[in-house]
Short mmCIF file of C-alpha atoms and ligand atoms in Angstrom, two decimals:
data_model
loop_
_atom_site.label_atom_id
_atom_site.label_comp_id
_atom_site.label_asym_id
_atom_site.label_seq_id
_atom_site.Cartn_x
_atom_site.Cartn_y
_atom_site.Cartn_z
CA UNK A 1 -26.76 42.94 50.46
CA UNK A 2 -28.47 45.22 47.99
CA UNK A 3 -26.20 47.55 46.03
CA UNK A 4 -26.35 51.21 46.96
CA UNK A 5 -26.55 53.49 43.98
CA UNK A 6 -25.65 57.12 44.27
CA UNK A 7 -27.04 57.95 40.81
CA UNK A 8 -29.74 56.14 38.90
CA UNK A 9 -30.74 57.26 35.43
CA UNK A 10 -33.88 55.30 34.67
CA UNK A 11 -35.37 54.83 31.18
CA UNK A 12 -33.90 58.04 29.79
CA UNK A 13 -35.00 59.08 26.31
CA UNK A 14 -33.60 62.17 24.60
CA UNK A 15 -34.46 63.10 21.03
CA UNK A 16 -32.85 65.56 18.64
CA UNK A 17 -34.17 66.47 15.18
CA UNK A 18 -33.94 63.31 13.10
CA UNK A 19 -32.44 61.10 15.82
CA UNK A 20 -33.15 59.43 19.15
CA UNK A 21 -29.82 60.10 20.83
CA UNK A 22 -30.76 58.18 24.02
CA UNK A 23 -33.42 55.53 23.61
CA UNK A 24 -34.72 54.27 26.96
CA UNK A 25 -31.32 54.06 28.67
CA UNK A 26 -30.85 52.95 32.26
CA UNK A 27 -27.54 53.54 34.00
CA UNK A 28 -26.72 53.03 37.67
CA UNK A 29 -23.64 54.41 39.39
CA UNK A 30 -22.42 52.90 42.66
CA UNK A 31 -20.81 55.06 45.30
CA UNK A 32 -17.02 54.98 45.04
CA UNK A 33 -16.85 53.18 41.72
CA UNK A 34 -15.27 54.13 38.43
CA UNK A 35 -17.91 53.38 35.83
CA UNK A 36 -16.86 53.49 32.20
CA UNK A 37 -19.24 54.41 29.42
CA UNK A 38 -18.36 52.91 26.06
CA UNK A 39 -19.97 53.22 22.66
CA UNK A 40 -19.36 54.06 19.02
CA UNK A 41 -19.08 57.63 17.81
CA UNK A 42 -22.57 59.07 18.00
CA UNK A 43 -23.85 56.33 20.32
CA UNK A 44 -25.19 58.94 22.75
CA UNK A 45 -22.60 59.02 25.54
CA UNK A 46 -22.05 62.78 25.71
CA UNK A 47 -25.79 63.33 25.42
CA UNK A 48 -26.54 61.04 28.36
CA UNK A 49 -23.93 62.75 30.51
CA UNK A 50 -25.27 66.17 29.50
CA UNK A 51 -28.71 65.06 30.69
CA UNK A 52 -27.21 64.13 34.06
CA UNK A 53 -25.39 67.46 34.21
CA UNK A 54 -28.58 69.40 33.43
CA UNK A 55 -27.51 70.73 30.03
CA UNK A 56 -30.25 68.78 28.27
CA UNK A 57 -33.68 67.74 29.51
CA UNK A 58 -34.73 64.20 28.75
CA UNK A 59 -38.18 63.76 27.23
CA UNK A 60 -38.73 60.60 29.23
CA UNK A 61 -37.23 58.90 32.25
CA UNK A 62 -36.17 59.98 35.71
CA UNK A 63 -32.96 60.56 37.65
CA UNK A 64 -32.47 59.55 41.27
CA UNK A 65 -29.73 60.76 43.58
CA UNK A 66 -29.21 58.53 46.63
CA UNK A 67 -32.58 56.93 45.99
CA UNK A 68 -34.59 60.17 45.76
CA UNK A 69 -35.91 61.52 42.47
CA UNK A 70 -34.35 64.82 41.41
CA UNK A 71 -35.07 67.23 38.57
CA UNK A 72 -31.82 68.53 37.12
CA UNK A 73 -33.02 71.39 34.96
CA UNK A 74 -29.70 73.22 34.72
CA UNK A 75 -26.02 72.77 35.60
CA UNK A 76 -26.34 74.87 38.77
CA UNK A 77 -28.76 72.33 40.16
CA UNK A 78 -26.36 69.56 39.15
CA UNK A 79 -23.65 71.40 41.00
CA UNK A 80 -25.80 71.73 44.12
CA UNK A 81 -26.30 67.98 43.98
CA UNK A 82 -22.53 67.49 43.83
CA UNK A 83 -22.37 66.56 40.16
CA UNK A 84 -19.48 67.97 38.11
CA UNK A 85 -18.42 67.42 34.51
CA UNK A 86 -15.27 67.77 32.45
CA UNK A 87 -16.52 68.20 28.89
CA UNK A 88 -15.21 66.59 25.72
CA UNK A 89 -14.36 70.05 24.41
CA UNK A 90 -13.31 72.10 27.46
CA UNK A 91 -15.39 75.03 28.61
CA UNK A 92 -12.83 77.44 30.05
CA UNK A 93 -12.68 81.20 29.60
CA UNK A 94 -9.55 81.60 27.48
CA UNK A 95 -8.59 85.11 28.60
CA UNK A 96 -9.03 84.36 32.35
CA UNK A 97 -6.38 82.95 34.62
CA UNK A 98 -6.51 79.38 35.88
CA UNK A 99 -7.55 80.58 39.33
CA UNK A 100 -10.31 82.83 38.00
CA UNK A 101 -11.67 79.96 35.93
CA UNK A 102 -11.77 77.66 38.92
CA UNK A 103 -13.67 80.05 41.15
CA UNK A 104 -15.92 81.48 38.43
CA UNK A 105 -19.52 81.34 39.65
CA UNK A 106 -18.71 80.29 43.22
CA UNK A 107 -16.62 83.28 44.31
CA UNK A 108 -16.34 83.89 48.04
CA UNK A 109 -16.98 87.51 48.95
CA UNK A 110 -16.87 89.48 52.17
CA UNK A 111 -18.81 92.74 52.24
CA UNK A 112 -18.98 92.48 48.47
CA UNK A 113 -15.24 92.10 48.07
CA UNK A 114 -13.73 89.09 46.37
CA UNK A 115 -11.72 86.93 48.79
CA UNK A 116 -9.16 85.69 46.35
CA UNK A 117 -6.39 84.84 48.79
CA UNK A 118 -8.58 82.28 50.49
CA UNK A 119 -9.68 80.82 47.16
CA UNK A 120 -6.06 80.57 46.08
CA UNK A 121 -5.18 78.72 49.27
CA UNK A 122 -7.96 76.20 48.76
CA UNK A 123 -7.01 75.67 45.11
CA UNK A 124 -3.35 75.12 45.98
CA UNK A 125 -4.33 72.68 48.73
CA UNK A 126 -6.44 70.66 46.31
CA UNK A 127 -3.76 70.84 43.66
CA UNK A 128 -1.21 69.50 46.13
CA UNK A 129 -3.46 66.80 47.54
CA UNK A 130 -4.43 65.28 44.20
CA UNK A 131 -1.22 65.93 42.29
CA UNK A 132 -2.99 68.29 39.86
CA UNK A 133 -0.18 70.64 38.94
CA UNK A 134 -1.34 74.03 37.65
CA UNK A 135 -0.03 77.57 37.55
CA UNK A 136 -2.91 79.55 39.11
CA UNK A 137 -1.88 82.82 37.47
CA UNK A 138 -1.31 81.59 33.92
CA UNK A 139 -3.89 82.53 31.32
CA UNK A 140 -5.82 79.58 29.99
CA UNK A 141 -5.02 80.53 26.38
CA UNK A 142 -1.31 80.03 27.09
CA UNK A 143 -1.36 76.67 28.83
CA UNK A 144 -1.21 73.13 27.49
CA UNK A 145 -4.34 71.03 27.10
CA UNK A 146 -3.07 68.87 29.93
CA UNK A 147 -3.08 71.82 32.31
CA UNK A 148 -6.45 72.98 30.99
CA UNK A 149 -7.80 69.63 31.91
CA UNK A 150 -6.31 69.74 35.39
CA UNK A 151 -7.99 73.15 35.72
CA UNK A 152 -11.33 71.57 34.81
CA UNK A 153 -10.81 68.82 37.37
CA UNK A 154 -9.89 71.36 40.06
CA UNK A 155 -13.07 73.22 39.19
CA UNK A 156 -15.08 70.16 40.15
CA UNK A 157 -13.10 69.50 43.31
CA UNK A 158 -13.30 73.15 44.35
CA UNK A 159 -17.08 72.82 44.25
CA UNK A 160 -16.86 69.73 46.46
CA UNK A 161 -18.48 67.61 43.76
CA UNK A 162 -18.53 63.94 44.58
CA UNK A 163 -19.98 62.68 41.33
CA UNK A 164 -17.45 63.35 38.62
CA UNK A 165 -18.14 62.98 34.92
CA UNK A 166 -15.14 62.77 32.59
CA UNK A 167 -16.10 62.96 28.91
CA UNK A 168 -13.19 61.54 26.91
CA UNK A 169 -10.58 63.08 29.17
CA UNK A 170 -7.67 61.18 27.69
CA UNK A 171 -8.26 61.95 24.00
CA UNK A 172 -6.18 65.12 24.22
CA UNK A 173 -3.52 63.97 26.67
CA UNK A 174 -0.01 62.64 26.21
CA UNK A 175 0.76 59.10 27.38
CA UNK A 176 2.41 60.25 30.60
CA UNK A 177 -0.44 62.65 31.35
CA UNK A 178 -2.83 59.76 30.82
CA UNK A 179 -0.98 57.64 33.39
CA UNK A 180 -1.21 60.56 35.82
CA UNK A 181 -4.93 61.00 35.21
CA UNK A 182 -5.60 57.29 35.74
CA UNK A 183 -3.85 57.54 39.11
CA UNK A 184 -5.80 60.66 40.03
CA UNK A 185 -9.09 58.97 39.19
CA UNK A 186 -8.17 55.95 41.30
CA UNK A 187 -7.31 58.21 44.25
CA UNK A 188 -10.58 60.08 43.90
CA UNK A 189 -12.57 56.84 43.86
CA UNK A 190 -10.68 55.57 46.90
CA UNK A 191 -11.84 58.69 48.72
CA UNK A 192 -15.42 57.74 47.99
CA UNK A 193 -16.05 59.89 44.93
CA UNK A 194 -18.04 58.24 42.16
CA UNK A 195 -16.76 58.57 38.64
CA UNK A 196 -18.32 58.25 35.20
CA UNK A 197 -15.60 57.89 32.62
CA UNK A 198 -16.04 57.99 28.84
CA UNK A 199 -13.23 56.60 26.72
CA UNK A 200 -12.69 54.83 23.42
CA UNK A 201 -9.47 53.34 24.66
CA UNK A 202 -10.14 49.85 25.87
CA UNK A 203 -6.77 49.58 27.63
CA UNK A 204 -7.68 52.51 29.84
CA UNK A 205 -11.07 51.10 30.67
CA UNK A 206 -9.55 47.73 31.54
CA UNK A 207 -7.00 49.45 33.75
CA UNK A 208 -9.07 51.89 35.69
CA UNK A 209 -12.77 50.98 35.66
CA UNK A 210 -14.76 48.74 37.99
CA UNK A 211 -17.71 48.36 35.65
CA UNK A 212 -18.50 49.35 32.08
CA UNK A 213 -21.83 50.14 30.42
CA UNK A 214 -22.10 49.95 26.66
CA UNK A 215 -24.34 51.99 24.35
CA UNK A 216 -24.93 51.38 20.66
CA UNK A 217 -26.84 53.75 18.38
CA UNK A 218 -28.67 55.33 21.27
CA UNK A 219 -29.61 52.05 22.94
CA UNK A 220 -28.40 50.42 26.13
CA UNK A 221 -26.58 47.15 25.41
CA UNK A 222 -25.44 46.06 28.86
CA UNK A 223 -23.18 46.54 31.88
CA UNK A 224 -20.25 44.24 32.68
CA UNK A 225 -17.79 43.85 35.53
CA UNK A 226 -14.34 44.66 34.22
CA UNK A 227 -12.75 41.77 36.05
CA UNK A 228 -14.97 39.33 34.13
CA UNK A 229 -14.49 40.75 30.64
CA UNK A 230 -11.93 41.24 27.87
CA UNK A 231 -11.17 43.96 25.36
CA UNK A 232 -12.54 41.72 22.62
CA UNK A 233 -15.85 41.28 24.39
CA UNK A 234 -16.15 45.01 25.02
CA UNK A 235 -15.51 45.89 21.40
CA UNK A 236 -17.97 43.24 20.25
CA UNK A 237 -20.66 44.63 22.56
CA UNK A 238 -19.98 48.09 21.29
CA UNK A 239 -19.79 47.54 17.55
CA UNK A 240 -21.88 44.38 17.24
CA UNK A 241 -19.15 42.43 15.42
CA UNK A 242 -15.56 41.33 15.94
CA UNK A 243 -13.06 44.13 15.48
CA UNK A 244 -9.51 43.60 14.33
CA UNK A 245 -7.48 45.39 16.96
CA UNK A 246 -4.16 45.03 15.14
CA UNK A 247 -3.29 46.53 11.77
CA UNK A 248 -2.24 44.24 8.94
CA UNK A 249 -0.29 45.61 6.02
CA UNK A 250 2.17 44.56 3.36
CA UNK A 251 5.62 45.91 2.61
CA UNK A 252 5.88 49.57 1.52
CA UNK A 253 7.12 50.24 -2.02
CA UNK A 254 8.30 53.85 -1.90
CA UNK A 255 8.56 55.75 -5.19
CA UNK A 256 9.53 59.28 -6.12
CA UNK A 257 9.77 62.06 -3.54
CA UNK A 258 6.59 64.06 -3.03
CA UNK A 259 7.45 66.26 -0.07
CA UNK A 260 10.92 67.59 0.41
CA UNK A 261 11.69 69.78 3.42
CA UNK A 262 15.08 71.43 3.85
CA UNK A 263 16.39 73.31 6.89
CA UNK A 264 12.90 74.48 7.79
CA UNK A 265 12.44 76.62 10.88
CA UNK A 266 9.21 77.84 12.43
CA UNK A 267 8.95 80.43 15.20
CA UNK A 268 7.37 79.59 18.53
CA UNK A 269 4.44 81.44 20.04
CA UNK A 270 5.46 80.49 23.56
CA UNK A 271 9.14 81.42 23.70
CA UNK A 272 11.85 83.24 21.78
CA UNK A 273 13.55 80.18 20.36
CA UNK A 274 12.25 78.58 17.21
CA UNK A 275 9.79 75.75 17.78
CA UNK A 276 11.13 73.94 14.70
CA UNK A 277 14.87 74.16 14.10
CA UNK A 278 16.44 73.45 10.70
CA UNK A 279 14.46 70.36 10.00
CA UNK A 280 15.05 68.34 6.81
CA UNK A 281 13.25 65.22 5.59
CA UNK A 282 11.52 63.67 2.57
CA UNK A 283 8.29 61.77 2.15
CA UNK A 284 7.95 59.56 -0.91
CA UNK A 285 5.01 58.07 -2.76
CA UNK A 286 3.90 54.79 -1.27
CA UNK A 287 5.17 55.31 2.26
CA UNK A 288 3.78 56.39 5.60
CA UNK A 289 6.31 58.49 7.47
CA UNK A 290 5.45 59.13 11.06
CA UNK A 291 6.60 62.04 13.19
CA UNK A 292 6.72 60.73 16.74
CA UNK A 293 7.48 62.66 19.87
CA UNK A 294 6.17 63.86 23.18
CA UNK A 295 3.57 66.58 22.73
CA UNK A 296 5.06 70.05 22.60
CA UNK A 297 8.34 69.21 20.86
CA UNK A 298 7.56 71.17 17.71
CA UNK A 299 5.26 68.73 15.91
CA UNK A 300 2.37 71.19 15.91
CA UNK A 301 4.49 74.01 14.53
CA UNK A 302 6.09 71.69 11.98
CA UNK A 303 2.65 71.00 10.55
CA UNK A 304 1.67 74.68 10.75
CA UNK A 305 4.74 75.48 8.66
CA UNK A 306 4.01 72.77 6.10
CA UNK A 307 0.33 73.61 5.74
CA UNK A 308 0.78 77.37 5.73
CA UNK A 309 -1.04 78.07 8.99
CA UNK A 310 2.18 79.78 10.14
CA UNK A 311 4.93 81.26 7.96
CA UNK A 312 8.30 79.53 8.03
CA UNK A 313 11.26 81.64 9.16
CA UNK A 314 13.92 79.68 7.30
CA UNK A 315 14.48 76.86 4.82
CA UNK A 316 12.25 75.52 2.07
CA UNK A 317 9.33 73.22 1.35
CA UNK A 318 8.94 71.48 -1.96
CA UNK A 319 5.76 69.66 -3.01
CA UNK A 320 5.86 67.54 -6.18
CA UNK A 321 8.79 69.57 -7.49
CA UNK A 322 7.19 72.94 -6.77
CA UNK A 323 8.52 75.36 -4.16
CA UNK A 324 5.60 76.11 -1.84
CA UNK A 325 7.60 77.73 0.97
CA UNK A 326 5.61 80.94 0.70
CA UNK A 327 2.45 79.67 -1.00
CA UNK A 328 -0.99 80.41 0.41
CA UNK A 329 -2.97 77.72 2.18
CA UNK A 330 -5.37 77.44 -0.78
CA UNK A 331 -2.54 77.07 -3.26
CA UNK A 332 -0.87 74.36 -1.16
CA UNK A 333 -4.18 72.56 -1.08
CA UNK A 334 -4.73 72.80 -4.85
CA UNK A 335 -1.09 71.79 -5.44
CA UNK A 336 -1.84 68.41 -3.88
CA UNK A 337 -1.73 68.74 -0.10
CA UNK A 338 -4.44 67.32 2.12
CA UNK A 339 -4.40 68.07 5.83
CA UNK A 340 -6.22 66.50 8.74
CA UNK A 341 -5.48 69.11 11.42
CA UNK A 342 -4.71 68.59 15.08
CA UNK A 343 -7.52 70.80 16.35
CA UNK A 344 -10.65 69.72 14.53
CA UNK A 345 -12.86 72.52 15.74
CA UNK A 346 -10.37 75.34 15.23
CA UNK A 347 -8.77 74.39 11.91
CA UNK A 348 -10.85 71.58 10.46
CA UNK A 349 -14.45 72.70 10.37
CA UNK A 350 -16.80 75.64 10.22
CA UNK A 351 -19.02 74.56 13.08
CA UNK A 352 -22.07 76.58 12.08
CA UNK A 353 -22.07 75.41 8.47
CA UNK A 354 -23.89 72.31 7.31
CA UNK A 355 -22.15 68.99 6.97
CA UNK A 356 -22.46 69.23 3.16
CA UNK A 357 -20.68 72.60 3.02
CA UNK A 358 -17.97 71.38 5.35
CA UNK A 359 -17.35 68.43 3.06
CA UNK A 360 -16.57 70.75 0.11
CA UNK A 361 -14.64 73.44 1.99
CA UNK A 362 -11.51 72.91 -0.13
CA UNK A 363 -13.36 72.40 -3.38
CA UNK A 364 -16.52 74.50 -3.54
CA UNK A 365 -14.87 76.73 -6.16
CA UNK A 366 -14.33 73.86 -8.61
CA UNK A 367 -16.59 73.89 -11.70
CA UNK A 368 -18.16 70.67 -10.42
CA UNK A 369 -19.64 72.56 -7.46
CA UNK A 370 -19.91 76.15 -8.68
CA UNK A 371 -21.26 77.50 -11.95
CA UNK A 372 -19.78 80.24 -14.13
CA UNK A 373 -21.86 82.91 -12.40
CA UNK A 374 -20.45 81.99 -9.02
CA UNK A 375 -23.50 80.19 -7.67
CA UNK A 376 -23.04 76.97 -5.75
CA UNK A 377 -24.53 73.86 -7.30
CA UNK A 378 -26.43 72.66 -4.24
CA UNK A 379 -27.61 69.46 -5.87
CA UNK A 380 -24.11 68.37 -6.82
CA UNK A 381 -22.74 69.34 -3.42
CA UNK A 382 -25.42 67.32 -1.65
CA UNK A 383 -24.96 64.30 -3.89
CA UNK A 384 -21.23 64.36 -3.33
CA UNK A 385 -21.65 64.85 0.43
CA UNK A 386 -24.01 61.88 0.58
CA UNK A 387 -21.42 59.69 -1.10
CA UNK A 388 -18.81 60.62 1.51
CA UNK A 389 -21.26 60.21 4.39
CA UNK A 390 -22.04 56.67 3.21
CA UNK A 391 -18.49 55.69 2.52
CA UNK A 392 -17.06 56.98 5.81
CA UNK A 393 -20.11 56.20 7.92
CA UNK A 394 -20.50 59.77 9.20
CA UNK A 395 -23.48 59.66 11.57
CA UNK A 396 -25.69 62.60 12.39
CA UNK A 397 -29.32 63.57 12.88
CA UNK A 398 -30.10 65.26 9.59
CA UNK A 399 -27.57 64.03 7.05
CA UNK A 400 -26.12 66.67 4.72
CA UNK A 401 -28.18 69.43 6.37
CA UNK A 402 -26.87 68.75 9.91
CA UNK A 403 -25.11 71.72 11.46
CA UNK A 404 -21.66 70.36 12.27
CA UNK A 405 -21.63 71.85 15.77
CA UNK A 406 -24.40 69.44 16.81
CA UNK A 407 -22.51 66.35 15.64
CA UNK A 408 -20.69 64.07 18.05
CA UNK A 409 -16.94 64.64 18.38
CA UNK A 410 -15.96 61.46 16.59
CA UNK A 411 -18.30 62.11 13.71
CA UNK A 412 -16.89 65.61 13.27
CA UNK A 413 -13.50 63.94 12.97
CA UNK A 414 -14.78 61.41 10.44
CA UNK A 415 -16.16 64.25 8.29
CA UNK A 416 -12.73 65.90 8.09
CA UNK A 417 -11.03 62.62 7.27
CA UNK A 418 -13.55 61.91 4.51
CA UNK A 419 -13.04 65.35 2.98
CA UNK A 420 -9.25 65.26 3.06
CA UNK A 421 -8.88 61.69 1.88
CA UNK A 422 -11.30 62.05 -1.00
CA UNK A 423 -10.02 65.33 -2.37
CA UNK A 424 -7.35 65.00 -5.02
CA UNK A 425 -3.93 64.94 -3.37
CA UNK A 426 -0.41 63.58 -3.54
CA UNK A 427 0.46 64.23 0.09
CA UNK A 428 -1.75 63.61 3.09
CA UNK A 429 -0.67 65.22 6.36
CA UNK A 430 -2.63 63.48 9.09
CA UNK A 431 -2.28 64.81 12.61
CA UNK A 432 -3.72 62.49 15.25
CA UNK A 433 -6.26 61.27 12.70
CA UNK A 434 -7.88 58.74 15.01
CA UNK A 435 -8.21 61.01 18.05
CA UNK A 436 -11.62 60.47 19.58
CA UNK A 437 -12.64 57.69 17.20
CA UNK A 438 -14.16 54.40 18.31
CA UNK A 439 -12.29 51.14 17.71
CA UNK A 440 -14.38 50.27 14.66
CA UNK A 441 -13.71 53.65 13.06
CA UNK A 442 -9.99 53.44 13.92
CA UNK A 443 -9.79 50.06 12.19
CA UNK A 444 -11.40 51.62 9.09
CA UNK A 445 -9.19 54.73 9.08
CA UNK A 446 -6.00 52.71 9.50
CA UNK A 447 -7.02 50.54 6.55
CA UNK A 448 -7.74 53.68 4.51
CA UNK A 449 -4.30 55.13 5.31
CA UNK A 450 -2.68 51.94 4.12
CA UNK A 451 -4.88 51.80 1.02
CA UNK A 452 -3.86 55.38 0.21
CA UNK A 453 -0.22 54.45 0.63
CA UNK A 454 -0.63 51.45 -1.65
CA UNK A 455 -2.32 53.69 -4.22
CA UNK A 456 0.85 55.78 -4.35
CA UNK A 457 0.07 58.68 -2.02
CA UNK A 458 2.74 60.08 0.30
CA UNK A 459 1.57 60.15 3.90
CA UNK A 460 2.96 62.14 6.79
CA UNK A 461 1.41 60.94 10.01
CA UNK A 462 1.85 62.85 13.25
CA UNK A 463 0.81 60.83 16.24
CA UNK A 464 1.32 60.78 19.98
CA UNK A 465 0.15 57.21 20.23
CA UNK A 466 3.02 54.76 20.22
CA UNK A 467 0.73 51.89 19.33
CA UNK A 468 -0.39 53.73 16.20
CA UNK A 469 3.12 54.90 15.36
CA UNK A 470 4.53 51.38 15.55
CA UNK A 471 1.73 49.63 13.71
CA UNK A 472 0.88 52.01 10.87
CA UNK A 473 4.11 53.72 9.80
CA UNK A 474 6.87 52.56 7.48
CA UNK A 475 9.46 54.98 8.78
CA UNK A 476 9.56 56.89 12.08
CA UNK A 477 11.18 60.29 12.58
CA UNK A 478 11.44 61.32 16.21
CA UNK A 479 11.18 64.99 17.14
CA UNK A 480 12.72 66.35 20.28
CA UNK A 481 12.93 70.04 21.15
CA UNK A 482 12.24 71.12 17.59
CA UNK A 483 14.73 68.82 15.90
CA UNK A 484 14.62 65.42 14.27
CA UNK A 485 16.82 63.34 16.52
CA UNK A 486 16.41 59.88 15.08
CA UNK A 487 15.05 57.76 12.27
CA UNK A 488 13.74 54.34 13.18
CA UNK A 489 12.39 51.34 11.35
CA UNK A 490 9.14 50.32 13.05
CA UNK A 491 9.84 46.66 12.30
CA UNK A 492 13.14 46.82 14.14
CA UNK A 493 12.39 49.07 17.09
CA UNK A 494 10.20 48.91 20.17
CA UNK A 495 8.49 51.19 22.66
CA UNK A 496 11.54 51.38 24.90
CA UNK A 497 13.94 52.48 22.18
CA UNK A 498 11.41 54.94 20.83
CA UNK A 499 10.99 56.31 24.35
CA UNK A 500 14.73 56.95 24.65
CA UNK A 501 14.68 59.13 21.54
CA UNK A 502 11.45 60.85 22.52
CA UNK A 503 12.80 61.85 25.90
CA UNK A 504 16.06 63.18 24.46
CA UNK A 505 18.17 60.47 26.12
CA UNK A 506 19.45 59.26 22.76
CA UNK A 507 20.01 61.00 19.43
CA UNK A 508 21.78 60.47 16.14
CA UNK A 509 22.37 62.51 13.02
CA UNK A 510 19.69 61.84 10.41
CA UNK A 511 20.71 61.94 6.77
CA UNK A 512 18.32 62.93 3.99
N1 ATP B 601 -27.29 69.58 20.40
C1 ATP B 601 -27.59 68.65 19.49
N2 ATP B 601 -28.44 68.91 18.47
C2 ATP B 601 -28.73 67.96 17.54
N3 ATP B 601 -28.23 66.71 17.55
C3 ATP B 601 -27.38 66.38 18.54
C4 ATP B 601 -27.01 67.33 19.55
N4 ATP B 601 -26.14 66.73 20.40
C5 ATP B 601 -25.99 65.47 19.94
N5 ATP B 601 -26.73 65.26 18.83
C6 ATP B 601 -26.82 64.01 18.06
O1 ATP B 601 -27.03 62.94 18.98
C7 ATP B 601 -26.25 61.79 18.63
C8 ATP B 601 -25.43 61.36 19.82
O2 ATP B 601 -24.38 62.29 20.04
P1 ATP B 601 -23.35 62.24 21.24
O3 ATP B 601 -22.57 63.48 21.17
O4 ATP B 601 -24.08 61.94 22.49
O5 ATP B 601 -22.46 60.98 20.82
P2 ATP B 601 -21.20 60.34 21.57
O6 ATP B 601 -21.56 58.94 21.95
O7 ATP B 601 -20.72 61.24 22.64
O8 ATP B 601 -20.14 60.23 20.37
P3 ATP B 601 -18.52 60.55 20.31
O9 ATP B 601 -17.83 59.30 20.72
O10 ATP B 601 -18.28 60.78 18.83
O11 ATP B 601 -18.25 61.75 21.14
C9 ATP B 601 -25.40 62.20 17.43
O12 ATP B 601 -25.94 61.61 16.29
C10 ATP B 601 -25.49 63.70 17.36
O13 ATP B 601 -25.48 64.13 16.03
MG1 MG B 602 -19.03 62.46 22.86
#
């Protein structure tokens, strides 16, 4: 029997200044399947999905829905065709409630009056049916990313979409939220909905997808059945070489203390208690200390306190023998602190600046980049930016002149990592550094972290990924409800024991 395709994207070509983001790509989606889309950072995945969703118009190629050619010139048309999309960076109205976001644009009215009660009933029904827990009256700006994502999914279901595009939905979720999402996607597919799923995590693709299509540098490489493939084959297809999926490193040789934190407390924005409560720990030269924990246990605020994004309300922070408890962000940076922040768009980049300017954000005032009159030395800045772009393989359409907003998510991340690792520092605070990176880039970044350690830097890694925590760190501190509740040796522990500490089921006093 011939396969029935609900969506066919045939010979799609989409160009941006300086780059062919999609070069003659053909992708076919079967009804009721979960189809993964895999490719390196900048391979063209988000672009292809944006063409299907009507955000971009392809220069060449056609799209068919159930065998008939359609012209999707804007997202409303996509919606009418039953196509919905959860974007890599969510598109919710922050100051609206969850319910208002879901119904925005498809409000039911009667004699011009909004019928909210009925909308609420439908939303709650959907929420119940698919296990998508949300608080309909909470403001989006106050809820976790997990709930924001459930809101986005409900938005699609509320519109009765039956072709669902998920652009890296798991990059911002906690492990248990990821398990939930996998289950939700399976249920949706069982009901006959067709799903396109972008992820860099090969485990997820192996678990949930029926088929997987691979893109590389804008080109279509192939489509495989998941049951006939392996993670190794997928990564080879994607990167074009074998990738080492495990990290290899030698013994740590810790030296003098670089960061010393004593009884530090940081207030919470969400409740009256402190988010970080009397935390004390040290990080020494030549070691990678990892803060592990379930998202929302104070890790974010801990880093805000250390980096100066939030004031601390008690205790002290010492960097290389200097008290920086009240220092400005700039002075912490020039005193030797590098910081790869959790939210790359909010705290890591100026999206409307060029890539070159973003790469010197912490250093543009140095004599190397600015002359005595206060003018920037564009030539030096560009030369330096080009070095970093080469070394860290930051891909974009127009090199140093690219506006960062137009870069792919993973390449935005690589730009921040390049800047923070290359700037002079004694301490590197890396929060989820590999979030959204492809396996090849993760391999490179993990090697860089270890190289930095071996060159005598102190590294504080904050990660939600147990795999990363266990393979990269030399010492693990577990945070639970704002406190450090355990110190573990990665060589002697395992996921289960770590899980006990992370869930608060076990704790011990930690000495510093
Ligand atoms: N609006 C735009 N303007 C200019 N260039 C763009 C635009 N959107 C994407 N690009 C370029 O197209 C290429 C493909 O980007 P895309 O976002 O599709 O990659 P991706 O596969 O989703 O990568 P990632 O895994 O990092 O999210 C990138 O080089 C990017 O710089
Ligand atoms: Mg993308």
